[in-house]
Structure formats: structure tokens, C-alpha cells
Amino acid sequence: MDRKQCCVKLSVQPSRGLMDEKFLVLVQSVLPGFQLTVYASYRCDDGHSWEAFAHYTANASGTVNVSEDHSLGGTYCGVEPMGLMWSLRPVPGSKPGLRMRKMNVLTPMEVTISVYRGHLTEGFVDQVPLAAVVVERWYMAPGVRRVPVTEGGLTATLFLPSGPGPFPGLLDLWGGGGKLVEYRAALLASHGIASLALDYLTPQITKENGKMVDNNYFEAAYRFLEQHPQVIDSRIGILGLSFGTSIALKMAVYSQVFKLRCVVCISGSHVQPIEGSVEQIMTSFHNNVDKTRFNEEQQVIWRDLLLPIPTDPSLKVEVGRLRCPLLMVVGEDDQNWPAHESAVDVKEMMQRAGNDHLLTVLSYPSAGHLIEPPFTPFARASSYKILGPPLQMVMVLWGGETVAHSRAQEDAWRKTLVFLRENLYRATSSSHL
Ligand SMILES: *[C@@H]1O[C@H](CO)[C@@H](O)[C@H](O)[C@H]1NC(C)=O
Ligand SMILES: *[C@@H]1O[C@H](CO)[C@@H](O)[C@H](O)[C@H]1NC(C)=O
């Protein structure tokens, strides 16, 4: 190794942080004008490898500051402090349709950041980096507790913030893919909200009777939160993404049991048979199956299944009856659900009913369906298991464009946390918070 190589200094601060925290990447002690590549690599729990990289030129002091300097090429360009995270993509030759999802939140995402000589675009594994550090990215902050929940027939996990509590609570629902997905609830608990991740689709296909869950299941989940000693029973909200928004809106408007402080709907729709069970709502989406389109890459585009937005009120949740604040987050390039069109209709309905002061819509041009926590690597399409039987894999187009979508994720998450804090933590005269 020559002198220049042995003295390269690479630091990433903080080297251990939350998934939604920014880090600073600094390369020092290279020659002025030195060309280098900053490379991020990550091996998922499921064994797939992801990478991102960017080309920089050191300034007159022999320094590259990723938070301030322009990337001249790579998986992102320009000044992008967190580009090394959100532009992560499967390494060349990976199987198509991967989407990064951390399934074990008890371990961090371990990302290796390294520096290579020159402006490389491939062959990283065959080169020796000039410097490398490993950073840990966590969904669970220190002190957050993970509590598996099976009582009342629930398939759920409760994440409790650190500290003595009690805390405001949140029911967290993902979409039609089913499974118990914990990472968003873990991150919300890291921000002070006791969050219950609930699986409401997988149980029915594993149980012998093959039945889908009914409203009682969601009410049992609500009661579990309400009665939990670490949860403040008068400060509970619900958050849903995609199909989860259908449930969230339905419970907020029609359930006698749910007494919610607020509702967050990400990439969803209010269009569904209002008296319908989970199964009937699912089926109603499939009624228009002839409207399914495929693009030239054989990716399925589902948004038209729910278009046009019906005028028949019995096919839409009566959002005019909502009595708590509603935040809708939508991507205007959502190819999976007509979430944007739905938000427009919800707004009109609430205006007519005179409760639109309760509505906030965050609408993002060129953002797709999967609006995830900040810096989550972007997936425009991914392989998806249609819940059966029979189980079937398809490639689903979610939509969005990398940079705009990544900015939307950052903005939406920040505003969602503000919305949740305002509605779940805001002091009232009878409160000790
Ligand atoms: C080079 O970049 C570093 C880090 O951003 C900065 O502190 C330093 O002043 C810069 N040097 C020059 C000569 O611009
Ligand atoms: C790198 O840039 C960030 C963001 O502008 C700044 O806060 C930090 O101080 C910079 N680091 C150095 C060593 O200049």
C-alpha cells in the first residue's frame, strides 16, 4: 500500500442510530482533487445483498463530506446526505423483484460504508477498499421493549417505548400482503408511542376453518391496547397503509368500541362496501379483475380496479361521520391504489359534511405506493404473494420515482410524527402529560 492509501480517514457519525436518523459520512486525508467512490453495502437477513455508491472528488483540503458535496455519478447524483441509504439496490445478478424489509427488528441493519480509489461502477468485491466502517441502523431505540401478543386470538407484537410510561397507543396495520411486520411499529415506539403491529390476514389462511377475521378481531386488538397498563386508554390512534387504511377508516367511523384520537391513512382508499367484512372488502377489489393491466415488463397495475371512484355512497366509508383528525398520505404516481383520487373524494365528502377541518392531505408528485419510513430503499415494483388459496406470486408495480419518492418518505414521516404527537400527546385539562 502506498502512503496515500494507508492514511485515508473515513468516519460515519453516528455509527449507531435509528433508521430515520441521518448520518454524516466524512472522508479525510486524501490528496486534493483525489477521485473516490463511497460505497454502501448491506446483506439482508434473507441473504440478499444490496449496494449503493457515489463518485466524489476531494476538495482542496483533501476532504469529501457526503452531506455537502456533489455526487458526480453512481446510484444517485448531487448533494444527497442519505443517498447511500435510499438508493441501495440489489447487487447485479440478484433475483428480480426484491424489496428490502427488516423482519427481525431485534438486530440492526448493518451497513458497511467503504471508500474506493477512482470512480468505480462495478467489481467492488474484487477491489480492496481504502477504508471501511460498519454502521448500525436500528428500528428499536435502546430501552424499547418488544412484547409478542397472542391473547384474545391476536397475532400481534406490542412495542413499548423506553421509560416508565404510560404512553399513548397506536394500532399499526399493513396491507394486503399479510404477515406480522414489525419494523414501523418498532420505530414509532422509538419515538414515544406504544405501537401494536397486528397481523390480520395471515391467521385466516393458516387456521383450519379458512375464515377471515371479522370486526371483533380489530376490536380485540383495540381493547388489548386500551386495557394495557402501559397505554393511556384515552389516547389511542390507528395507522394503516394500503389495505390497512380500509380497516382503519372503517373502524374509526363504524365501530362502537374504537374511540380514537386520530387516524393516519397511507396510500389507501375509502372505497369499500361499508357493511363489508374483511373478506367482502377483499372480494370487492377483485370484482373488477378485468381492469387489471400489465405493463411491458409484465408488472401488474392494480389501481384501475378501484376506479372510477363510485358515486354510490354505500360503496364508500362515510368519512363525513369522522370525529377525530385524519391524515392522508398519498403518492400521485401510485400505480397500485388510486390513493390520490380517493383523497380528493374524501376531501369533498368531508367538505359537504362540514368536518373537513379534521382532514390533512399530504400529496406527493412522483411518489409511489410504498411510502415507508425515511431512507427505506425505493422499490418501484416487487414480487408479491397474493393471499390465496391458491398462493400466487406476481410482480406488482407500486410506482414512484427514486428521488421524489425518497423525499416524500422523509417529509411524510416527519409530518406523521408531528401529527401523532399533536393528537396523542397534546395536553388536555384533565391530562398529566
Ligand atoms: C473541504 O471540505 C471540508 C468539509 O466540508 C471543509 O471543512 C473545508 O473547509 C473544505 N476545504 C476547502 C479548501 O474548501
Ligand atoms: C459536513 O457537512 C455537515 C452538513 O452540512 C456539517 O454539519 C458538518 O459539520 C460537516 N463536517 C465537516 C467536517 O465539515
XYZ file of N, CA, C and O and ligand atoms in Angstrom, residues 59-61 63 65 68, ligand 1:
38
model
N -11.968 17.954 -2.046
C -11.726 19.396 -2.190
C -10.253 19.717 -1.902
O -9.434 18.818 -1.674
N -9.947 21.024 -1.882
C -8.545 21.457 -1.753
C -7.926 21.035 -0.422
O -6.698 20.990 -0.286
N -8.762 20.716 0.558
C -8.207 20.214 1.826
C -8.145 18.688 1.867
O -7.865 18.112 2.914
N -10.697 16.554 1.401
C -11.847 16.073 2.168
C -13.063 15.877 1.272
O -13.272 16.642 0.328
N -17.161 15.522 2.101
C -18.236 15.500 3.095
C -19.524 15.138 2.337
O -20.076 15.956 1.605
N -22.515 17.444 2.147
C -22.426 18.752 1.494
C -21.950 18.694 0.057
O -22.159 19.633 -0.705
C -13.221 20.930 2.347
O -14.396 20.336 2.950
C -14.366 20.363 4.376
C -15.588 19.578 4.864
O -16.778 20.041 4.275
C -14.348 21.788 4.863
O -14.315 21.808 6.270
C -13.142 22.502 4.285
O -13.181 23.873 4.631
C -13.121 22.394 2.770
N -11.865 22.925 2.259
C -11.841 23.849 1.310
C -10.492 24.345 0.922
O -12.868 24.242 0.755
